Amino acid sequence: MATLFARFDRAELGAPRAPGRTAGLRRPSSALWGLVVPVALALLWELAAAKGWIARRLLPPPSTVAATLLELHRSGELSRHLAATLGRVGTGFALGVAVGSLAAALTGTIDVLRRLLDPSIQALRAIPSIAWVPLFVLWFGIFETPKILLIALGAFFPVYLGLESGIRSVDRKLVEVGRVFRLGPLAVLLRILLPGALPSWLTGIRGGLGLAWMFVIAAELVGASEGLGYLLVDGQMSGNAAVILGALFLFALFGKATDALLVSASRRAVAWQDAFRSGT
Amino acid sequence: MLEIRGLAKRYENGLRALEGVDLVVPSGRFVTVIGPSGCGKSTLLRLLAGLERPSAGTVRLGGEDLRGPSPNIGVVFQEPRLMPWLDLLRNVAFGLSRRIARRERAAMAARAIARVGLAGFERALPKELSGGMAQRAALARALVTRPRLLLLDEPFSALDALLRARLREELLRIWAEDRPTVVLVTHDLDEAVLLADTVVVLGGRPGSVRAVVENDAPRPRAVHEPGVRMLRGRLLALLGSCERAAT
Ligand SMILES: Nc1ncnc2c1ncn2[C@@H]1O[C@H](COP(=O)(O)OP(=O)(O)OP(=O)(O)O)[C@@H](O)[C@H]1O
Ligand SMILES: [Mg+2]
């Protein structure tokens, strides 16, 4: 009985469950599969550079890129740039998720708000978010504020759309169960709509994270004195392809790592889903 | 006492589903409702559950007018309608007031789960339950609040015959213990006769009460008993005349 209660005490929304044993066994091997192609390409590339098949100045081999990154790391430059970019992505993404989720929760539960706001939000979505850059710079200057707002804006739309469509597709019959038990609008939102919309919401959040990474580059290309985007510009100005490639590599590394973190966190939250190949 | 007077339902699209339904059910009776498809059985149940507003007439439960869903009423739908993200214990506890302490809620839910024969599955997710188990869980969720009126809309119709018979027995046992008033919609005549103190025959479009048949056959009952078979035959004839009147 004690374990029964312990489980019951946990927060109701997306209570984590032990992941399936099969998933735990499959994961390392599938990760290895994913490494085969990049490693093979890197080796081939290294070989091509050594044999002089490609111009080292334009396409320096992985060893040169690694050496460049190491040098940047030794001088302390690298961690400064990384910290700047990660900080921007983190703040902007968090802001976008928060505002997007709040907006969707409001339009998803209050019908008047949905009819009032949803068309405008959908219309704003049609503007490619990069197009906001000049206006943001005009309004907020060239420092941190416009960058973070741009990233937040990029993350906002997928999160809003994911949660909004998730709420709309929650089974009406489940909502009716809430009516039978006389739940108020807030209880229906917290206990039926949000958990029911969770899979779609998480998909939106994942898309938002992808866009946050995209927009941090856009923001840093426009005017920054630090960050991975600045490294790109710097590499171009100084004609140093190794710096550019190193920055690209870091984008890939951190973009993939944060995405993988999110996916593994959400897999546990939606373990209740009864879907074909759920969680893959 | 459940009193239904002059009850009518006209849907927004203008369709008249029920008209002039009058029915008085003394407390603790087991009523089954039968009738041809589309005659408004589910509509009647939804009106009793407070999920639809009547266009005319009143429903009174224990002398009080019914306005919307009530804590005194438990509902079991044709589908289990469990929250897929909650385990069995939390699903069953779903309808308990948050003012009850957590531990008390868990204990109440665990008791209801044991009553429907699902003890040991408290932590199972709905996707891990069979159809029969899920419908039992839905019954437990409706029972956990100790309703005075229990409404069931073809609760066992998706299950195979054997399982249906077992769940009928369980429902009768629980009914004998708690003695709620029960209104159960079914399209299975055997089920209607085996369970009911009173069988209500709905018919026509818009639907109304065509016949109210008392069933005094002693319990426990079995399909092959003469009393049960005779009543079944009578109901079949009544249903036939409803169908003819409708066409
Ligand atoms: N929400 C609704 N809006 C409009 N018409 C409806 C609605 N629900 C039911 N109806 C109509 O009301 C009539 C009665 O429907 P109801 O579901 O109550 O029948 P039923 O007796 O339960 O049928 P069945 O035995 O097939 O379940 C039908 O003609 C149906 O089309
Ligand atoms: Mg029906």
Coordinates of C-alpha atoms and ligand atoms in Angstrom, one line a residue:
Chain A
M1 CA 0.0 0.0 0.0
A2 CA 2.9 2.4 0.8
T3 CA 4.1 2.3 -2.8
L4 CA 0.6 2.9 -4.0
F5 CA 0.4 6.1 -2.1
A6 CA 3.8 7.2 -3.1
R7 CA 2.9 7.0 -6.7
F8 CA -0.3 8.8 -6.1
D9 CA 1.5 11.7 -4.5
R10 CA 3.4 12.6 -7.6
A11 CA 2.4 15.5 -9.8
E12 CA -0.4 14.4 -12.1
L13 CA 0.8 16.0 -15.2
G14 CA 3.1 13.7 -17.1
A15 CA 4.2 11.6 -14.2
P16 CA 7.3 9.8 -15.4
R17 CA 7.3 6.1 -15.7
A18 CA 10.2 3.8 -15.9
P19 CA 11.2 3.6 -19.6
G20 CA 10.8 0.2 -21.2
R21 CA 13.7 -2.2 -20.9
T22 CA 13.8 -2.8 -24.7
A23 CA 14.3 0.9 -25.4
G24 CA 17.2 0.9 -23.0
L25 CA 18.9 -2.0 -24.8
R26 CA 18.3 -0.6 -28.3
R27 CA 19.5 2.9 -27.7
P28 CA 23.3 2.5 -27.7
S29 CA 23.4 0.4 -30.8
S30 CA 21.2 2.9 -32.7
A31 CA 23.4 5.7 -31.6
L32 CA 26.4 3.8 -33.0
W33 CA 24.6 3.4 -36.3
G34 CA 24.1 7.2 -36.5
L35 CA 27.9 7.7 -36.1
V36 CA 28.9 5.5 -39.0
V37 CA 28.4 8.0 -41.8
P38 CA 30.0 11.1 -40.1
V39 CA 33.1 9.2 -39.0
A40 CA 33.5 7.6 -42.5
L41 CA 33.1 11.0 -44.1
A42 CA 35.6 12.6 -41.7
L43 CA 38.2 9.9 -42.5
L44 CA 37.6 10.3 -46.3
W45 CA 37.9 14.1 -46.0
E46 CA 41.1 13.8 -44.0
L47 CA 42.5 11.5 -46.6
A48 CA 41.5 13.8 -49.4
A49 CA 43.2 16.7 -47.8
A50 CA 46.4 14.7 -47.1
K51 CA 46.6 13.6 -50.7
G52 CA 46.0 17.1 -52.0
W53 CA 42.7 16.3 -53.7
I54 CA 41.1 19.4 -52.2
A55 CA 42.3 22.9 -51.4
R56 CA 43.3 23.0 -47.7
R57 CA 42.7 26.7 -47.5
L58 CA 39.0 26.5 -48.5
L59 CA 38.3 23.1 -47.0
P60 CA 40.7 22.4 -44.2
P61 CA 40.6 18.8 -42.9
P62 CA 39.1 17.8 -39.6
S63 CA 42.4 17.7 -37.9
T64 CA 43.0 21.4 -38.7
V65 CA 39.5 22.3 -37.6
A66 CA 40.1 20.4 -34.3
A67 CA 43.4 22.1 -33.8
T68 CA 41.8 25.5 -34.4
L69 CA 39.0 24.8 -31.9
L70 CA 41.6 23.6 -29.4
E71 CA 43.5 26.8 -29.7
L72 CA 40.4 28.9 -29.3
H73 CA 39.6 26.8 -26.2
R74 CA 43.1 27.4 -24.7
S75 CA 42.9 31.1 -25.1
G76 CA 39.5 31.0 -23.3
E77 CA 37.8 32.5 -26.4
L78 CA 35.8 29.4 -27.1
S79 CA 34.0 29.2 -23.8
R80 CA 33.2 32.9 -24.0
H81 CA 31.5 32.5 -27.4
L82 CA 29.8 29.3 -26.3
A83 CA 28.5 30.8 -23.2
A84 CA 27.1 33.8 -25.0
T85 CA 25.3 31.7 -27.6
L86 CA 24.0 29.1 -25.1
G87 CA 22.8 31.9 -22.9
R88 CA 20.9 33.6 -25.7
V89 CA 19.4 30.3 -26.9
G90 CA 18.4 29.3 -23.4
T91 CA 16.8 32.6 -22.5
G92 CA 15.1 33.2 -25.8
F93 CA 13.8 29.7 -26.0
A94 CA 12.5 29.7 -22.4
L95 CA 10.7 33.0 -23.1
G96 CA 9.2 31.7 -26.4
V97 CA 8.0 28.5 -24.8
A98 CA 6.5 30.3 -21.8
V99 CA 4.7 32.9 -23.9
G100 CA 3.6 30.4 -26.6
S101 CA 2.3 28.0 -24.1
L102 CA 0.4 30.6 -22.2
A103 CA -1.1 32.0 -25.3
A104 CA -2.2 28.6 -26.5
A105 CA -3.6 27.7 -23.1
L106 CA -5.7 30.8 -23.2
T107 CA -7.0 30.5 -26.8
G108 CA -7.4 26.8 -26.3
T109 CA -9.8 27.1 -23.4
I110 CA -11.5 30.5 -23.8
D111 CA -13.4 30.4 -27.0
V112 CA -13.8 34.2 -27.3
L113 CA -10.0 34.6 -27.0
R114 CA -9.4 32.0 -29.7
R115 CA -11.7 33.7 -32.2
L116 CA -10.2 37.1 -31.3
L117 CA -6.5 36.2 -31.3
D118 CA -5.9 33.1 -33.3
P119 CA -6.4 34.6 -36.7
S120 CA -3.9 37.4 -35.9
I121 CA -1.3 35.0 -34.6
Q122 CA -1.7 32.8 -37.7
A123 CA -1.3 35.9 -39.9
L124 CA 1.8 37.0 -38.0
R125 CA 3.2 33.5 -38.5
A126 CA 3.3 34.2 -42.2
I127 CA 6.0 36.8 -41.8
P128 CA 9.4 35.0 -41.8
S129 CA 10.8 35.9 -38.4
I130 CA 14.1 37.2 -39.8
A131 CA 12.1 40.0 -41.4
W132 CA 11.6 41.4 -37.9
V133 CA 15.3 42.0 -37.4
P134 CA 15.4 45.6 -38.7
L135 CA 12.4 46.6 -36.6
F136 CA 13.8 44.9 -33.5
V137 CA 17.1 46.6 -33.9
L138 CA 15.3 49.9 -34.4
W139 CA 13.3 49.4 -31.3
F140 CA 15.7 47.7 -28.9
G141 CA 19.1 48.6 -30.1
I142 CA 21.9 46.2 -31.1
F143 CA 22.6 44.6 -27.8
E144 CA 21.1 41.6 -26.1
T145 CA 17.4 42.5 -26.0
P146 CA 16.6 42.3 -29.8
K147 CA 18.6 39.0 -30.1
I148 CA 16.7 37.3 -27.3
L149 CA 13.4 38.6 -28.5
L150 CA 14.1 37.3 -32.0
I151 CA 15.0 33.9 -30.7
A152 CA 11.9 33.9 -28.5
L153 CA 9.7 34.9 -31.5
G154 CA 11.2 32.0 -33.4
A155 CA 10.4 29.5 -30.7
F156 CA 6.9 31.0 -30.0
F157 CA 5.1 29.9 -33.1
P158 CA 5.8 26.2 -33.1
V159 CA 5.1 26.0 -29.4
Y160 CA 1.8 28.0 -29.8
L161 CA 0.7 26.0 -32.8
G162 CA 1.7 22.6 -31.2
L163 CA -0.2 23.3 -28.0
E164 CA -3.2 25.0 -29.7
S165 CA -3.7 22.1 -32.1
G166 CA -3.1 19.6 -29.4
I167 CA -5.8 21.1 -27.2
R168 CA -8.2 21.2 -30.1
S169 CA -7.7 17.6 -30.9
V170 CA -8.2 16.3 -27.3
D171 CA -11.1 13.8 -27.4
R172 CA -14.4 15.6 -26.7
K173 CA -15.5 12.5 -24.8
L174 CA -12.7 12.9 -22.3
V175 CA -13.7 16.6 -21.8
E176 CA -17.2 15.3 -21.1
V177 CA -15.9 13.2 -18.3
G178 CA -14.7 16.4 -16.8
R179 CA -18.2 17.8 -17.1
V180 CA -19.7 14.8 -15.4
F181 CA -17.4 15.5 -12.4
R182 CA -18.2 19.2 -12.6
L183 CA -14.6 20.4 -13.2
G184 CA -14.2 24.1 -13.7
P185 CA -12.4 25.6 -16.7
L186 CA -9.0 25.7 -15.0
A187 CA -9.3 22.1 -13.8
V188 CA -10.4 21.0 -17.3
L189 CA -7.3 22.7 -18.7
L190 CA -4.9 21.3 -16.1
R191 CA -6.3 17.8 -15.8
I192 CA -7.6 17.0 -19.3
L193 CA -6.5 19.5 -22.0
L194 CA -2.9 20.0 -21.2
P195 CA -2.0 16.3 -20.5
G196 CA -4.0 15.3 -23.6
A197 CA -2.2 17.9 -25.7
L198 CA 1.2 17.0 -24.3
P199 CA 2.5 14.9 -27.3
S200 CA 1.6 17.7 -29.8
W201 CA 2.9 20.3 -27.3
L202 CA 6.3 18.6 -27.0
T203 CA 6.5 18.3 -30.8
G204 CA 6.0 22.1 -30.9
I205 CA 8.6 22.7 -28.2
R206 CA 11.1 20.6 -30.2
G207 CA 10.4 22.6 -33.3
G208 CA 10.8 25.7 -31.2
L209 CA 14.2 24.6 -30.0
G210 CA 15.3 24.1 -33.6
L211 CA 14.2 27.5 -34.6
A212 CA 15.8 29.0 -31.6
W213 CA 19.2 27.7 -32.8
M214 CA 18.4 29.0 -36.3
F215 CA 17.6 32.5 -35.0
V216 CA 20.5 32.8 -32.7
I217 CA 22.7 32.6 -35.8
A218 CA 20.6 35.2 -37.6
A219 CA 20.8 37.5 -34.5
E220 CA 24.5 37.0 -34.1
L221 CA 25.3 37.5 -37.7
V222 CA 23.7 40.9 -37.6
G223 CA 25.8 42.4 -34.9
A224 CA 27.5 40.7 -32.1
S225 CA 30.9 40.8 -30.5
E226 CA 30.7 37.3 -29.2
G227 CA 28.9 34.0 -29.8
L228 CA 29.2 31.2 -32.4
G229 CA 27.5 33.4 -35.0
Y230 CA 30.2 36.0 -34.4
L231 CA 32.9 33.3 -35.0
L232 CA 31.3 32.6 -38.4
V233 CA 31.5 36.3 -39.3
D234 CA 35.0 36.5 -37.9
G235 CA 36.2 33.5 -39.9
Q236 CA 34.8 34.9 -43.1
M237 CA 36.4 38.3 -42.5
S238 CA 39.8 36.8 -41.7
G239 CA 39.5 34.2 -44.5
N240 CA 39.9 31.4 -41.9
A241 CA 37.7 28.5 -43.1
A242 CA 38.8 26.3 -40.1
V243 CA 37.1 28.8 -37.7
I244 CA 33.9 28.7 -39.8
L245 CA 33.9 24.9 -39.9
G246 CA 34.6 24.7 -36.2
A247 CA 31.6 26.9 -35.5
L248 CA 29.4 24.9 -37.8
F249 CA 30.6 21.7 -36.0
L250 CA 29.7 23.3 -32.6
F251 CA 26.3 24.3 -33.8
A252 CA 25.7 20.7 -35.0
L253 CA 27.0 19.3 -31.7
F254 CA 25.0 21.6 -29.4
G255 CA 21.9 21.6 -31.5
K256 CA 21.8 17.9 -31.6
A257 CA 22.6 17.5 -27.9
T258 CA 19.9 19.9 -26.7
D259 CA 17.4 18.2 -29.1
A260 CA 18.4 14.8 -27.8
L261 CA 18.0 16.0 -24.2
L262 CA 14.5 17.3 -25.0
V263 CA 13.5 14.1 -26.8
S264 CA 14.6 11.8 -24.0
A265 CA 12.8 14.0 -21.5
S266 CA 9.6 14.0 -23.5
R267 CA 9.7 10.2 -24.2
R268 CA 9.2 9.6 -20.5
A269 CA 6.4 12.1 -20.3
V270 CA 4.4 10.6 -23.0
A271 CA 5.0 6.9 -22.2
W272 CA 1.3 6.5 -21.7
Q273 CA 0.7 7.0 -25.4
D274 CA -0.6 3.9 -27.2
A275 CA 0.9 4.6 -30.6
F276 CA 2.7 2.7 -33.3
R277 CA 6.4 2.8 -32.4
S278 CA 5.7 5.4 -29.7
G279 CA 8.9 7.0 -28.5
T280 CA 11.0 6.4 -31.6
Chain B
M1 CA -36.9 9.0 -6.2
L2 CA -36.2 10.0 -9.7
E3 CA -39.1 11.9 -11.3
I4 CA -39.2 12.7 -15.0
R5 CA -42.0 15.0 -16.1
G6 CA -42.9 16.1 -19.7
L7 CA -39.2 15.8 -20.7
A8 CA -38.5 16.8 -24.3
K9 CA -35.3 17.3 -26.2
R10 CA -34.9 19.2 -29.4
Y11 CA -31.3 19.4 -30.7
E12 CA -29.9 22.7 -32.2
N13 CA -30.3 21.3 -35.7
G14 CA -34.1 21.1 -35.1
L15 CA -34.2 17.3 -34.6
R16 CA -36.7 16.3 -32.0
A17 CA -35.2 13.4 -30.2
L18 CA -37.6 13.0 -27.2
E19 CA -41.0 14.3 -26.4
G20 CA -43.3 14.0 -23.5
V21 CA -41.3 11.5 -21.5
D22 CA -42.9 10.8 -18.1
L23 CA -41.3 8.3 -15.7
V24 CA -41.2 7.9 -11.9
V25 CA -38.5 5.6 -10.5
P26 CA -38.5 4.8 -6.8
S27 CA -35.1 4.9 -5.1
G28 CA -33.0 1.8 -5.4
R29 CA -34.8 0.4 -8.4
F30 CA -33.0 -1.1 -11.3
V31 CA -34.4 0.2 -14.5
T32 CA -33.4 -0.9 -18.0
V33 CA -34.3 1.1 -21.1
I34 CA -34.7 -0.5 -24.5
G35 CA -36.0 0.7 -27.8
P36 CA -35.1 0.8 -31.5
S37 CA -32.0 2.6 -32.6
G38 CA -32.3 6.3 -32.8
C39 CA -35.4 6.5 -30.5
G40 CA -33.5 8.7 -28.0
K41 CA -32.2 6.3 -25.4
S42 CA -28.8 7.9 -25.2
T43 CA -30.4 11.3 -25.3
L44 CA -32.6 10.4 -22.3
L45 CA -29.5 9.3 -20.4
R46 CA -27.6 12.4 -21.2
L47 CA -30.5 14.5 -20.0
L48 CA -30.5 12.6 -16.8
A49 CA -26.8 13.0 -16.4
G50 CA -27.2 16.8 -16.9
L51 CA -25.0 16.7 -20.0
E52 CA -27.8 18.1 -22.2
R53 CA -30.4 20.7 -21.3
P54 CA -34.0 19.6 -21.7
S55 CA -36.0 21.8 -24.2
A56 CA -39.0 21.2 -21.9
G57 CA -39.9 19.3 -18.8
T58 CA -38.1 18.6 -15.6
V59 CA -35.9 15.9 -14.0
R60 CA -36.0 15.7 -10.2
L61 CA -33.7 13.6 -8.1
G62 CA -34.5 13.2 -4.4
G63 CA -37.0 16.1 -4.7
E64 CA -34.6 18.5 -6.2
D65 CA -34.6 19.9 -9.7
L66 CA -31.6 18.7 -11.7
R67 CA -29.5 21.5 -13.3
G68 CA -26.4 20.1 -14.9
P69 CA -24.2 17.3 -13.7
S70 CA -24.5 16.4 -10.0
P71 CA -22.3 14.7 -7.5
N72 CA -25.1 12.4 -6.7
I73 CA -25.1 10.9 -10.2
G74 CA -22.5 8.5 -11.6
V75 CA -22.2 7.9 -15.4
V76 CA -20.7 5.0 -17.3
F77 CA -20.5 5.5 -21.1
Q78 CA -20.4 3.0 -23.9
E79 CA -16.6 3.5 -24.1
P80 CA -14.4 3.5 -20.9
R81 CA -13.2 7.1 -21.5
L82 CA -10.3 6.7 -19.2
M83 CA -7.6 9.4 -19.2
P84 CA -4.7 7.6 -21.1
W85 CA -2.0 9.4 -19.2
L86 CA -3.3 8.4 -15.7
D87 CA -2.8 5.0 -14.2
L88 CA -5.8 3.0 -13.0
L89 CA -5.7 4.4 -9.4
R90 CA -5.7 8.0 -10.6
N91 CA -8.3 7.4 -13.2
V92 CA -10.7 6.0 -10.6
A93 CA -9.8 8.8 -8.2
F94 CA -10.4 11.3 -11.0
G95 CA -13.9 12.4 -9.9
L96 CA -13.1 12.7 -6.2
S97 CA -13.1 16.2 -4.8
R98 CA -9.7 17.7 -4.3
R99 CA -10.8 18.7 -0.9
I100 CA -10.5 15.1 0.2
A101 CA -7.0 14.4 1.4
R102 CA -4.8 12.7 -1.1
R103 CA -4.3 9.6 1.0
E104 CA -8.0 9.3 1.6
R105 CA -8.7 9.6 -2.2
A106 CA -6.2 6.9 -2.9
A107 CA -7.7 4.6 -0.4
M108 CA -11.2 5.2 -1.7
A109 CA -10.1 4.6 -5.3
A110 CA -8.2 1.4 -4.2
R111 CA -11.4 0.1 -2.5
A112 CA -13.5 0.9 -5.6
I113 CA -10.9 -0.9 -7.8
A114 CA -11.0 -4.0 -5.5
R115 CA -14.9 -4.0 -5.8
V116 CA -14.8 -4.3 -9.6
G117 CA -12.1 -7.1 -9.3
L118 CA -9.1 -5.1 -10.5
A119 CA -7.0 -5.2 -7.3
G120 CA -3.4 -5.4 -8.2
F121 CA -3.7 -3.3 -11.4
E122 CA -3.7 0.1 -9.6
R123 CA -0.5 1.2 -11.4
A124 CA -1.5 0.0 -14.9
L125 CA -2.0 2.5 -17.6
P126 CA -5.2 2.3 -19.7
K127 CA -3.3 1.0 -22.7
E128 CA -2.3 -1.9 -20.6
L129 CA -5.9 -2.9 -19.8
S130 CA -8.1 -5.1 -21.8
G131 CA -11.5 -3.8 -23.0
G132 CA -13.3 -5.6 -20.1
M133 CA -10.9 -4.3 -17.5
A134 CA -11.2 -0.8 -18.9
Q135 CA -14.9 -0.9 -18.7
R136 CA -14.7 -2.2 -15.1
A137 CA -12.4 0.8 -14.4
A138 CA -15.0 3.1 -15.7
L139 CA -17.6 1.5 -13.5
A140 CA -15.2 1.9 -10.5
R141 CA -14.7 5.6 -11.4
A142 CA -18.5 6.1 -11.4
L143 CA -18.9 4.2 -8.1
V144 CA -16.2 5.8 -6.1
T145 CA -18.3 8.9 -5.3
R146 CA -21.1 6.7 -4.1
P147 CA -23.8 8.1 -6.4
R148 CA -27.5 7.8 -5.6
L149 CA -28.2 7.5 -9.3
L150 CA -26.1 5.4 -11.6
L151 CA -26.5 5.9 -15.3
L152 CA -25.1 3.4 -17.8
D153 CA -25.4 3.7 -21.6
E154 CA -24.9 0.3 -23.3
P155 CA -21.9 -0.2 -20.9
F156 CA -21.1 -3.8 -22.0
S157 CA -22.0 -3.7 -25.6
A158 CA -18.5 -3.7 -26.9
L159 CA -17.6 -6.9 -24.9
D160 CA -18.0 -10.5 -25.8
A161 CA -20.9 -12.5 -24.4
L162 CA -19.0 -14.3 -21.6
L163 CA -17.5 -11.1 -20.3
R164 CA -20.8 -9.3 -20.6
A165 CA -22.4 -12.0 -18.4
R166 CA -19.7 -11.6 -15.8
L167 CA -19.8 -7.9 -15.7
R168 CA -23.6 -8.1 -15.3
E169 CA -23.1 -10.3 -12.2
E170 CA -20.7 -7.8 -10.8
L171 CA -23.0 -4.9 -11.5
L172 CA -25.8 -6.7 -9.7
R173 CA -23.6 -7.5 -6.8
I174 CA -22.6 -3.9 -6.4
W175 CA -26.1 -2.7 -6.8
A176 CA -27.3 -5.1 -4.1
E177 CA -24.6 -3.7 -1.8
D178 CA -25.0 0.0 -2.4
R179 CA -28.6 0.1 -3.6
P180 CA -28.3 3.1 -5.9
T181 CA -31.1 3.8 -8.4
V182 CA -29.8 2.4 -11.7
V183 CA -30.9 3.4 -15.2
L184 CA -29.2 1.2 -17.8
V185 CA -29.6 1.5 -21.6
T186 CA -29.2 -1.7 -23.5
H187 CA -30.1 -3.2 -26.9
D188 CA -29.8 -6.7 -25.5
L189 CA -33.2 -8.0 -24.5
D190 CA -31.7 -10.7 -22.3
E191 CA -29.7 -8.1 -20.4
A192 CA -32.7 -5.9 -20.0
V193 CA -34.8 -8.7 -18.5
L194 CA -32.0 -10.3 -16.4
L195 CA -31.1 -7.0 -14.7
A196 CA -34.3 -5.0 -14.4
D197 CA -36.9 -4.4 -11.8
T198 CA -38.6 -2.3 -14.4
V199 CA -38.1 -2.3 -18.2
V200 CA -38.9 0.9 -20.0
V201 CA -39.6 0.6 -23.7
L202 CA -38.9 3.8 -25.7
G203 CA -40.1 4.2 -29.2
G204 CA -41.2 6.5 -32.0
R205 CA -39.6 9.6 -33.5
P206 CA -39.5 11.8 -31.5
G207 CA -39.1 9.1 -28.8
S208 CA -41.4 8.7 -25.9
V209 CA -42.2 6.0 -23.3
R210 CA -44.2 3.2 -25.1
A211 CA -44.4 0.8 -22.2
V212 CA -43.3 0.3 -18.6
V213 CA -43.0 -3.4 -17.7
E214 CA -42.5 -4.5 -14.2
N215 CA -40.3 -7.6 -13.7
D216 CA -41.0 -9.5 -10.5
A217 CA -39.0 -12.6 -11.4
P218 CA -37.0 -13.7 -8.4
R219 CA -33.3 -13.1 -8.4
P220 CA -30.8 -14.6 -9.2
R221 CA -32.2 -15.0 -12.7
A222 CA -31.1 -17.1 -15.7
V223 CA -32.0 -16.7 -19.4
H224 CA -33.7 -20.1 -19.6
E225 CA -36.2 -19.6 -16.8
P226 CA -39.8 -19.5 -18.0
G227 CA -40.6 -16.2 -16.3
V228 CA -37.6 -14.5 -17.9
R229 CA -38.3 -16.0 -21.3
M230 CA -42.0 -15.0 -21.2
L231 CA -41.1 -11.4 -20.4
R232 CA -38.5 -11.4 -23.1
G233 CA -41.1 -12.5 -25.6
R234 CA -43.4 -9.7 -24.4
L235 CA -40.7 -7.1 -24.9
L236 CA -39.9 -8.4 -28.3
A237 CA -43.5 -8.0 -29.3
L238 CA -43.6 -4.5 -27.9
L239 CA -40.4 -3.5 -29.7
G240 CA -41.8 -4.9 -32.9
S241 CA -44.9 -2.7 -32.6
C242 CA -42.6 0.3 -32.0
E243 CA -40.6 -0.5 -35.1
R244 CA -43.8 -0.8 -37.2
A245 CA -45.1 2.5 -35.8
A246 CA -41.9 4.2 -36.7
T247 CA -41.9 3.1 -40.3
Ligands
LIG1 N1 -25.8 16.0 -30.6 C1 -26.9 15.8 -31.4 N2 -27.3 16.7 -32.3 C2 -28.3 16.4 -33.1 N3 -29.0 15.3 -33.2 C3 -28.6 14.3 -32.3 C4 -27.6 14.5 -31.4 N4 -27.4 13.4 -30.7 C5 -28.4 12.6 -31.1 N5 -29.1 13.1 -32.1 C6 -30.3 12.5 -32.8 O1 -31.3 12.2 -31.8 C7 -31.9 11.0 -32.1 C8 -31.8 10.1 -30.9 O2 -30.4 9.8 -30.8 P1 -29.9 8.8 -29.6 O3 -28.4 8.8 -29.6 O4 -30.5 9.3 -28.3 O5 -30.5 7.4 -30.0 P2 -30.3 6.0 -29.3 O6 -31.7 5.5 -28.9 O7 -29.4 6.1 -28.2 O8 -29.8 5.2 -30.5 P3 -28.8 3.9 -30.5 O9 -29.6 2.8 -30.0 O10 -28.4 3.7 -31.9 O11 -27.7 4.3 -29.6 C9 -31.2 10.4 -33.4 O12 -32.0 10.7 -34.5 C10 -29.9 11.2 -33.5 O13 -29.5 11.4 -34.8
MG2 MG -27.4 5.3 -27.9

